[in-house]
PDB file of C-alpha atoms in Angstrom:
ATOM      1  CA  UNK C   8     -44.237  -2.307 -26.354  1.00 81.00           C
ATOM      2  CA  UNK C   9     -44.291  -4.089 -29.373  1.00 93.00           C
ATOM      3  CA  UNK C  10     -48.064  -5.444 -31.406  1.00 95.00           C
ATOM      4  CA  UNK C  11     -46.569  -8.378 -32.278  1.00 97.00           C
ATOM      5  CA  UNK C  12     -48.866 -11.159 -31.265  1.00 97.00           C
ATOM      6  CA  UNK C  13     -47.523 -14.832 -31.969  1.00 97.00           C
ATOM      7  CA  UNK C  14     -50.673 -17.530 -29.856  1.00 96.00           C
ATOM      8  CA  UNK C  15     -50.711 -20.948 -29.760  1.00 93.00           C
ATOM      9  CA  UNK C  16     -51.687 -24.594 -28.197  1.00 90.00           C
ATOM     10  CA  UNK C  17     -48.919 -25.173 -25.964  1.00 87.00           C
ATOM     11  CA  UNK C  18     -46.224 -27.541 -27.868  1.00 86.00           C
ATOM     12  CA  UNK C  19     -47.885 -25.903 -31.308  1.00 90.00           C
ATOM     13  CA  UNK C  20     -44.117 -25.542 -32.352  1.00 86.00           C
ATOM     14  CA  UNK C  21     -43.980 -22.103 -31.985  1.00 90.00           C
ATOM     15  CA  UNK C  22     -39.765 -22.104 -31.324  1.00 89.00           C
ATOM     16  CA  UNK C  23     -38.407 -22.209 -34.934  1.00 90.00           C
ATOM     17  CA  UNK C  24     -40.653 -18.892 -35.634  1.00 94.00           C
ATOM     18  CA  UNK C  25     -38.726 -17.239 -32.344  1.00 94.00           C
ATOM     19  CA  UNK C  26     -35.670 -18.496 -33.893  1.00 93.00           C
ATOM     20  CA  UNK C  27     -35.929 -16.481 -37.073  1.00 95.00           C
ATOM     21  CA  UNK C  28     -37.063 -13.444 -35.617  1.00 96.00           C
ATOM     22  CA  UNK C  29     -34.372 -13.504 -32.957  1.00 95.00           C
ATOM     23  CA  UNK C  30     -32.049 -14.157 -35.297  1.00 95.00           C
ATOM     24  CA  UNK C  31     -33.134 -11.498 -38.445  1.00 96.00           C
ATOM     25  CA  UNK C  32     -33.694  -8.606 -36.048  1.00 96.00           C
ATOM     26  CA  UNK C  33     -30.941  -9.677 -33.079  1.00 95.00           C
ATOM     27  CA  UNK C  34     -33.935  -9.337 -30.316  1.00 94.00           C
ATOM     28  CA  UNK C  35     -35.540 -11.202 -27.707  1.00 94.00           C
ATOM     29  CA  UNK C  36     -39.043 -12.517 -28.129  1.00 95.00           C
ATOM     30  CA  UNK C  37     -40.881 -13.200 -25.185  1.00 93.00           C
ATOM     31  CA  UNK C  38     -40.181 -16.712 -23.475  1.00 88.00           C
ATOM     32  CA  UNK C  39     -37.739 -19.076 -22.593  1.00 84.00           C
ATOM     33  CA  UNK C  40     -34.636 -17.283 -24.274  1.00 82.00           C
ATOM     34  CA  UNK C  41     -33.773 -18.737 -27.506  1.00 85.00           C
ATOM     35  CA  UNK C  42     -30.608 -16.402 -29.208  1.00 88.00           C
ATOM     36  CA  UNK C  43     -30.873 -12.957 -27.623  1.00 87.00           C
ATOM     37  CA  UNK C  44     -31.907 -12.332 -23.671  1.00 86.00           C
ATOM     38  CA  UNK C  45     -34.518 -10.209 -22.139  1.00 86.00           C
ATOM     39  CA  UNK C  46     -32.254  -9.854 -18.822  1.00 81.00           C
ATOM     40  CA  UNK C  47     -28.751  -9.571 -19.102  1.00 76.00           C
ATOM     41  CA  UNK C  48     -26.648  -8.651 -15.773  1.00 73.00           C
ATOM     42  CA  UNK C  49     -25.836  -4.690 -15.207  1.00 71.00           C
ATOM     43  CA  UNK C  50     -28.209  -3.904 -18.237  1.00 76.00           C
ATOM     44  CA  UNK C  51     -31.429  -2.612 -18.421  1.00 80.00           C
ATOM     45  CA  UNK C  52     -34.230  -5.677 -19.971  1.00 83.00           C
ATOM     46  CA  UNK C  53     -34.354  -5.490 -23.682  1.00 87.00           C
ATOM     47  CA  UNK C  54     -37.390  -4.729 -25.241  1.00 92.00           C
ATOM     48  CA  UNK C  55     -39.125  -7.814 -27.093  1.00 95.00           C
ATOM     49  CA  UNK C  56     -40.043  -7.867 -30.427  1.00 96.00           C
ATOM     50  CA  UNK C  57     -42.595 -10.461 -30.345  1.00 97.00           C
ATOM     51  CA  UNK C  58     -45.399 -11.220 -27.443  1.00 96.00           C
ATOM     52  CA  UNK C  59     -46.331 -14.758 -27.292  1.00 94.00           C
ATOM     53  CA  UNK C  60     -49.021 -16.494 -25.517  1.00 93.00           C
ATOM     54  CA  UNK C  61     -50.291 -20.312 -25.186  1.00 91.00           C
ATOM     55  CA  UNK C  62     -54.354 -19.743 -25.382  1.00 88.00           C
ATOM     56  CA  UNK C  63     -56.295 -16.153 -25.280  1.00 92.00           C
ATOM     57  CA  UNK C  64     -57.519 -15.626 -21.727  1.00 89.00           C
ATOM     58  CA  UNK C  65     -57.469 -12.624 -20.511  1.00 91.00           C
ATOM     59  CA  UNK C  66     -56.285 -11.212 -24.315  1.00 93.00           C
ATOM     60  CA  UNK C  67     -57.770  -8.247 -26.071  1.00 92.00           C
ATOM     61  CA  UNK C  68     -56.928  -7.065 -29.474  1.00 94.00           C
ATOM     62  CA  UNK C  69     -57.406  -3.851 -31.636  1.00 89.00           C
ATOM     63  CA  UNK C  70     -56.952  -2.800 -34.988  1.00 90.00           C
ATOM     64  CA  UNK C  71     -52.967  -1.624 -34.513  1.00 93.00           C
ATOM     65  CA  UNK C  72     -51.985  -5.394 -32.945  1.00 96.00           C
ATOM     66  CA  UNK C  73     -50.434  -7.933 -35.732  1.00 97.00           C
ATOM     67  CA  UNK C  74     -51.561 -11.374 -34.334  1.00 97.00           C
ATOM     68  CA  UNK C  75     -50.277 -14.525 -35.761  1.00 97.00           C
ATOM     69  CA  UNK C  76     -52.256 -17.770 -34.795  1.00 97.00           C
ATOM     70  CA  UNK C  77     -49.760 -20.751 -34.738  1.00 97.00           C
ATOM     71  CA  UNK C  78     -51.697 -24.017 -35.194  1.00 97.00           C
ATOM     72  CA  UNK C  79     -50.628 -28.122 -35.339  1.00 95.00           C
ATOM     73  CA  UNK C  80     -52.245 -31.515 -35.640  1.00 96.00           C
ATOM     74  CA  UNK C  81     -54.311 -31.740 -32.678  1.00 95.00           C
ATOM     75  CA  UNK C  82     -53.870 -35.782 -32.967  1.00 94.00           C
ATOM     76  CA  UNK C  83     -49.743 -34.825 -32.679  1.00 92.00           C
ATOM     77  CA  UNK C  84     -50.778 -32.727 -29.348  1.00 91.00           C
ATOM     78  CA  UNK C  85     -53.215 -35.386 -28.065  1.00 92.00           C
ATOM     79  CA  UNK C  86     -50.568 -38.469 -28.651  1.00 89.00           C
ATOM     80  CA  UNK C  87     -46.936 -36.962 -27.452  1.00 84.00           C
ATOM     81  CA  UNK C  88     -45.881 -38.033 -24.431  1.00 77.00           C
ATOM     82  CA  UNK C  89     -47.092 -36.544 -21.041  1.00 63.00           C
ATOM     83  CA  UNK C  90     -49.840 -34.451 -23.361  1.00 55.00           C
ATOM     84  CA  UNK C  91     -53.368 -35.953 -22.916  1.00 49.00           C
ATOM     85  CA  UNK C  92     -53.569 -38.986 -24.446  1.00 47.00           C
ATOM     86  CA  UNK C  93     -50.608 -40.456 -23.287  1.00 48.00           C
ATOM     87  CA  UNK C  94     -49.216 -44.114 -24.001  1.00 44.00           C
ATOM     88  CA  UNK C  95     -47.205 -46.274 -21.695  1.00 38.00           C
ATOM     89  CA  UNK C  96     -45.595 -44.614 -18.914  1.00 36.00           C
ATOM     90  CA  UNK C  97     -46.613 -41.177 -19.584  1.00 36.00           C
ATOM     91  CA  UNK C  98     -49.498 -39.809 -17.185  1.00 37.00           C
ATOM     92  CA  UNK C  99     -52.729 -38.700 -18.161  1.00 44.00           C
ATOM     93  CA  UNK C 100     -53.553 -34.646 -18.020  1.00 49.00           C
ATOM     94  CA  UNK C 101     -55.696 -33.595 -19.936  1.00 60.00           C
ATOM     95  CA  UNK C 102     -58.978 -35.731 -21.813  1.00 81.00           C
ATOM     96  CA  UNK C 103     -59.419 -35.407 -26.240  1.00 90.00           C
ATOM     97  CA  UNK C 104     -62.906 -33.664 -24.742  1.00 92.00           C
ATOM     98  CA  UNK C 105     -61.003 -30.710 -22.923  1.00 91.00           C
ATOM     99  CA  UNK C 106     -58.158 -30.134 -25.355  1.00 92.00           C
ATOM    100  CA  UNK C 107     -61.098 -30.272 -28.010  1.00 94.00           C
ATOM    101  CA  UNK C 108     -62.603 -27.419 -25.871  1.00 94.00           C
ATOM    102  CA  UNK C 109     -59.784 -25.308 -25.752  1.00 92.00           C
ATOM    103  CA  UNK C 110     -59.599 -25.577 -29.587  1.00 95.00           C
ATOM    104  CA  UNK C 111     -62.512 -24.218 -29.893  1.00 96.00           C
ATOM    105  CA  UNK C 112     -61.910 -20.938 -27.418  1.00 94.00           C
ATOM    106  CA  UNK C 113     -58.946 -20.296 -30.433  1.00 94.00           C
ATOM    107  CA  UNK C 114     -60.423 -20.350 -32.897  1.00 96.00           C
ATOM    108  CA  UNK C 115     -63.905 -18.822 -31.797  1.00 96.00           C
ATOM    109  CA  UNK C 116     -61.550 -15.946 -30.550  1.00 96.00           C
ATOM    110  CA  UNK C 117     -59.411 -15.520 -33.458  1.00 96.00           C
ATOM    111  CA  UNK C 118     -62.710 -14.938 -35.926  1.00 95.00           C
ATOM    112  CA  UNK C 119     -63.650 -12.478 -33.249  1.00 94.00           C
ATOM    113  CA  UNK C 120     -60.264 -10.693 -32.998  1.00 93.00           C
ATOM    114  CA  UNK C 121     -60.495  -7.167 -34.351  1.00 92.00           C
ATOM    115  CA  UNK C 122     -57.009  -7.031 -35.336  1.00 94.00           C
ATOM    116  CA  UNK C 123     -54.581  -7.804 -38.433  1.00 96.00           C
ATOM    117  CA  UNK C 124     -54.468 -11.409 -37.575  1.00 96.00           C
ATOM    118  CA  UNK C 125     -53.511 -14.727 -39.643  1.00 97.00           C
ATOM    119  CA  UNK C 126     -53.380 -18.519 -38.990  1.00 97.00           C
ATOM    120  CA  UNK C 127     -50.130 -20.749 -40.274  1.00 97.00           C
ATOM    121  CA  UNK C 128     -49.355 -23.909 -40.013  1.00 97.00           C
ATOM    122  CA  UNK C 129     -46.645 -26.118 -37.662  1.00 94.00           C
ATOM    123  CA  UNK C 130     -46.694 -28.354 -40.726  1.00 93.00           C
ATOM    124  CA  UNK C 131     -46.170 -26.006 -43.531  1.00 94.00           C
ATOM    125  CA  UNK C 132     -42.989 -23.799 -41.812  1.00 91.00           C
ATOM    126  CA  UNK C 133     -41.052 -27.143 -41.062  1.00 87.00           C
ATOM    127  CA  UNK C 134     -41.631 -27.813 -45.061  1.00 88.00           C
ATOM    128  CA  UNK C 135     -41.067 -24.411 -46.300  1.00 90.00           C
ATOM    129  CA  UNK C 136     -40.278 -21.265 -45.520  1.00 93.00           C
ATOM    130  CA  UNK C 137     -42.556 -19.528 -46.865  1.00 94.00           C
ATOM    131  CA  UNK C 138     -45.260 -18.186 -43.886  1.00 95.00           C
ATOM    132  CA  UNK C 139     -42.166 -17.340 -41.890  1.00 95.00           C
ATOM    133  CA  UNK C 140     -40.925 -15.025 -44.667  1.00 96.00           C
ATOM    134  CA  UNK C 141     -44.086 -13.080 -44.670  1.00 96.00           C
ATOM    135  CA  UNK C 142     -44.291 -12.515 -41.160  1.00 96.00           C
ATOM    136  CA  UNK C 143     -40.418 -11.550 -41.357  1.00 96.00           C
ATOM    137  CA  UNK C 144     -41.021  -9.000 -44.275  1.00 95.00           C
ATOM    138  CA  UNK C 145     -44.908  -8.164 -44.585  1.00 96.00           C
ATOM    139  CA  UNK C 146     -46.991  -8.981 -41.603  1.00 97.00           C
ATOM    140  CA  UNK C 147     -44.826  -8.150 -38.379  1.00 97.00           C
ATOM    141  CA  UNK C 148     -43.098  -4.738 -37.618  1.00 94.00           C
ATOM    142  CA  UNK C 149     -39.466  -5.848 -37.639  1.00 96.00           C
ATOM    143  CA  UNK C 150     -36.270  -3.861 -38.158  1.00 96.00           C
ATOM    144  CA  UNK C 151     -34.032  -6.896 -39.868  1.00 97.00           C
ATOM    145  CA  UNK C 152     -30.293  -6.334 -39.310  1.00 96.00           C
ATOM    146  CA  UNK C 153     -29.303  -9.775 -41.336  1.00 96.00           C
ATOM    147  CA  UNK C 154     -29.498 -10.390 -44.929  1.00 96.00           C
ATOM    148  CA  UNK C 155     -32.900 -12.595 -46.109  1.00 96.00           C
ATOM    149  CA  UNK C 156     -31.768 -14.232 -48.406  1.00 96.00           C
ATOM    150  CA  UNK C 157     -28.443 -15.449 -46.906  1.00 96.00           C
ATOM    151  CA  UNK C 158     -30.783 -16.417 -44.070  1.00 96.00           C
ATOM    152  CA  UNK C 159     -33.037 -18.377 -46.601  1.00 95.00           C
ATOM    153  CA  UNK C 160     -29.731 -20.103 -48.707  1.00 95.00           C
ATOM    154  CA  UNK C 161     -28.615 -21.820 -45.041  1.00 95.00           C
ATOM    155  CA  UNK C 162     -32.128 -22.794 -43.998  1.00 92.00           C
ATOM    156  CA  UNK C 163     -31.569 -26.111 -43.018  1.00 90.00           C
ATOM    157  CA  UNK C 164     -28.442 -25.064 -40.980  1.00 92.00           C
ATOM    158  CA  UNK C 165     -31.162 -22.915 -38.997  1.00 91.00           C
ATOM    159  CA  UNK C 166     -33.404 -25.440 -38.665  1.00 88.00           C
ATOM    160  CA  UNK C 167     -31.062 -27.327 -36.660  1.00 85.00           C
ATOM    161  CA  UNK C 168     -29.544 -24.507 -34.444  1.00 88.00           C
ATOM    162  CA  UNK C 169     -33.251 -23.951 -33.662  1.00 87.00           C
ATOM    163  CA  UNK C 170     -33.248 -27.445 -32.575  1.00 83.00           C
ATOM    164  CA  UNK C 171     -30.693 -26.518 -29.893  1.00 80.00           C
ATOM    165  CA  UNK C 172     -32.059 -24.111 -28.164  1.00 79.00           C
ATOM    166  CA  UNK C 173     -35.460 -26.021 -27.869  1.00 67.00           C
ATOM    167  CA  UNK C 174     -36.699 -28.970 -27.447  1.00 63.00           C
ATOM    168  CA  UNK C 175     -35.116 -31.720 -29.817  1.00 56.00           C
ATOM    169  CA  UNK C 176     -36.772 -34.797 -27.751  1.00 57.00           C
ATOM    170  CA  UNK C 177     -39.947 -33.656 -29.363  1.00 57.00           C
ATOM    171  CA  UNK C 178     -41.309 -34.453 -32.932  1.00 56.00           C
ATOM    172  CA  UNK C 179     -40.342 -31.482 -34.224  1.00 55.00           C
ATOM    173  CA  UNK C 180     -37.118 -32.804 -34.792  1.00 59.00           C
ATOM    174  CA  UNK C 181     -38.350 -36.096 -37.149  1.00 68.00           C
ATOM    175  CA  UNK C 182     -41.871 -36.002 -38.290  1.00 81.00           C
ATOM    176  CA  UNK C 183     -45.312 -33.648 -37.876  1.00 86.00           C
ATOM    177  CA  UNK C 184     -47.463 -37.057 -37.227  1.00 89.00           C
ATOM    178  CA  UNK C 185     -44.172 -39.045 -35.442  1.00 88.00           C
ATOM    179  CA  UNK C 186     -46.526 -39.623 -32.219  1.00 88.00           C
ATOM    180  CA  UNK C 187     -50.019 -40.256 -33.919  1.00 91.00           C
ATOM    181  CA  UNK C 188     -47.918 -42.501 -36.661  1.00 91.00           C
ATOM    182  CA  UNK C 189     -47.765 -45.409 -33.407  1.00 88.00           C
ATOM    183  CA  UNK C 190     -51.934 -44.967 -33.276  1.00 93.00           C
ATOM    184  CA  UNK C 191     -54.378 -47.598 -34.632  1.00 94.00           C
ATOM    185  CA  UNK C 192     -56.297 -45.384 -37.727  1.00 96.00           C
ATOM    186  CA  UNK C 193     -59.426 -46.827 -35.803  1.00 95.00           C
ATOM    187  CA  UNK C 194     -58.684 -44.560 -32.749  1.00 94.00           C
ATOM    188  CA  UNK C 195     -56.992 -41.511 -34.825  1.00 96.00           C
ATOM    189  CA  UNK C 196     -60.537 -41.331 -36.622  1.00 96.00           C
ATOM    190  CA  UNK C 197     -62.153 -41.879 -33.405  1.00 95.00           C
ATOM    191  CA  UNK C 198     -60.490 -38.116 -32.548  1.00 95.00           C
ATOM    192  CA  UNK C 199     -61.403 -36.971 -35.611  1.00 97.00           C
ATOM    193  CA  UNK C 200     -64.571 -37.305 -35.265  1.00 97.00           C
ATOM    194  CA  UNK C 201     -64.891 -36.406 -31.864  1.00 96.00           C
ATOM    195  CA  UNK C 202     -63.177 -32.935 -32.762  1.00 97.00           C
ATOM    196  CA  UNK C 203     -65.084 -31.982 -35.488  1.00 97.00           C
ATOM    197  CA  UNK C 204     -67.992 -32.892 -33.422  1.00 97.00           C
ATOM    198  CA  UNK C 205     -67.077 -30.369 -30.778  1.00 97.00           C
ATOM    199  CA  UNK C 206     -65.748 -27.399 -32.869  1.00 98.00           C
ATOM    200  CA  UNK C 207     -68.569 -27.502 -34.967  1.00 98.00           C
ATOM    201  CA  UNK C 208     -68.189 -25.197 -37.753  1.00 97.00           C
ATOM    202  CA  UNK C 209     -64.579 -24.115 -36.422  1.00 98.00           C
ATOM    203  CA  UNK C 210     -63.513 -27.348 -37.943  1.00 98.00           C
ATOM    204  CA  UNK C 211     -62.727 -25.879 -41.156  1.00 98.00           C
ATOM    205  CA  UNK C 212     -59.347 -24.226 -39.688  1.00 98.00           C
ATOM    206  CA  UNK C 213     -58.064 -27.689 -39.073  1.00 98.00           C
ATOM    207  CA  UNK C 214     -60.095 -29.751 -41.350  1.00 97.00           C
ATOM    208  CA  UNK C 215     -56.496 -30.541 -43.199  1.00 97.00           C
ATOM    209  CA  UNK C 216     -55.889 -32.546 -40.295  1.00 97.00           C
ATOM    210  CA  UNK C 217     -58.501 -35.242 -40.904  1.00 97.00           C
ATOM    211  CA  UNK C 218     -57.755 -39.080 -41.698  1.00 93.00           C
TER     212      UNK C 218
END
């Protein structure tokens, strides 16, 4: 079993970081499959090369586990449709108060985890590359069958195949703030406040995030 850790918010964006590691290393990662299956008829499951988990219940870490923390724009999360603070037709699940909550648990947990751990970005990997390459080559314990820098020369190509075996009704494929952009600043800052309020000194780890 592999100590690759990848945890996030659900819709954090965690697909294009499957993507490259099922590509580079031509294994599954755990999930909805993305390139390579787990099951495949008349064969035996493959093994994964990367756990992955939305929240931390029932999750314990030691030193030998590599856990990445995958974190977005909690206004992004709040505003997509059928999130929590849904516009027009789009029900209502979940209130700013609970999601603000749940926050919290992550981030409390990760500066408890006693593990190799480290937080990235949605933002920064659909800029650069970057965070992903140090996972890939430093961070993670990957075998990579593909060449890096090939990989890295047709980026944008990847980008978009990654798009195809997600989601590509979702922001991820136009802009990090493409839900929150429709939001009155008066109620964006509203959220702000309310999540700093709630996180308390955890705030720092998204503090980027503020209007």
């Amino acid at each position: 079993m592999t100590n690759n850790w990848l945890i996030s918010y659900p819709k954090s964006g965690s697909n294009f970081i499957r993507y490259c590691i099922e590509f580079m290393t031509g294994s599954p990662t755990e999930g909805k499959t993305k390139l390579h299956p787990i099951y495949s008829r008349g064969r035996s499951p493959s093994p994964v090369v990367l756990n992955r988990r939305h929240g931390t219940q029932g999750l314990s870490f030691k030193g030998a586990d590599k856990v990445c923390f995958l974190l977005r724009d909690y206004k992004e999360l709040y505003y997509r449709p059928g999130g929590d603070g849904s516009v027009g037709e789009h029900s209502r699940r979940t209130g700013w108060g609970e999601m603000a909550l749940l926050f919290n648990e992550f981030l409390t947990f990760y500066k408890r985890c006693a593990c190799r751990k480290r937080i990235i970005y949605y933002e920064d990997i659909i800029s650069r590359f970057d965070d992903i390459e140090v996972l890939l080559t430093d961070f993670y314990d990957l075998k990579l069958i593909n060449d890096l820098e090939e990989f890295k020369a047709t980026i944008s190509y990847h980008r978009e195949q990654s798009l195809s075996v997600g989601n590509p009704y979702q922001s991820d494929a136009r802009s990090p703030t493409y839900y929150q952009d429709k939001i009155s600043i008066e109620n964006l800052r509203k959220l702000d406040e309310g999540f700093e309020e709630v996180l308390g000194a955890n705030y720092k780890f998204v503090e980027r995030y503020r209007i």
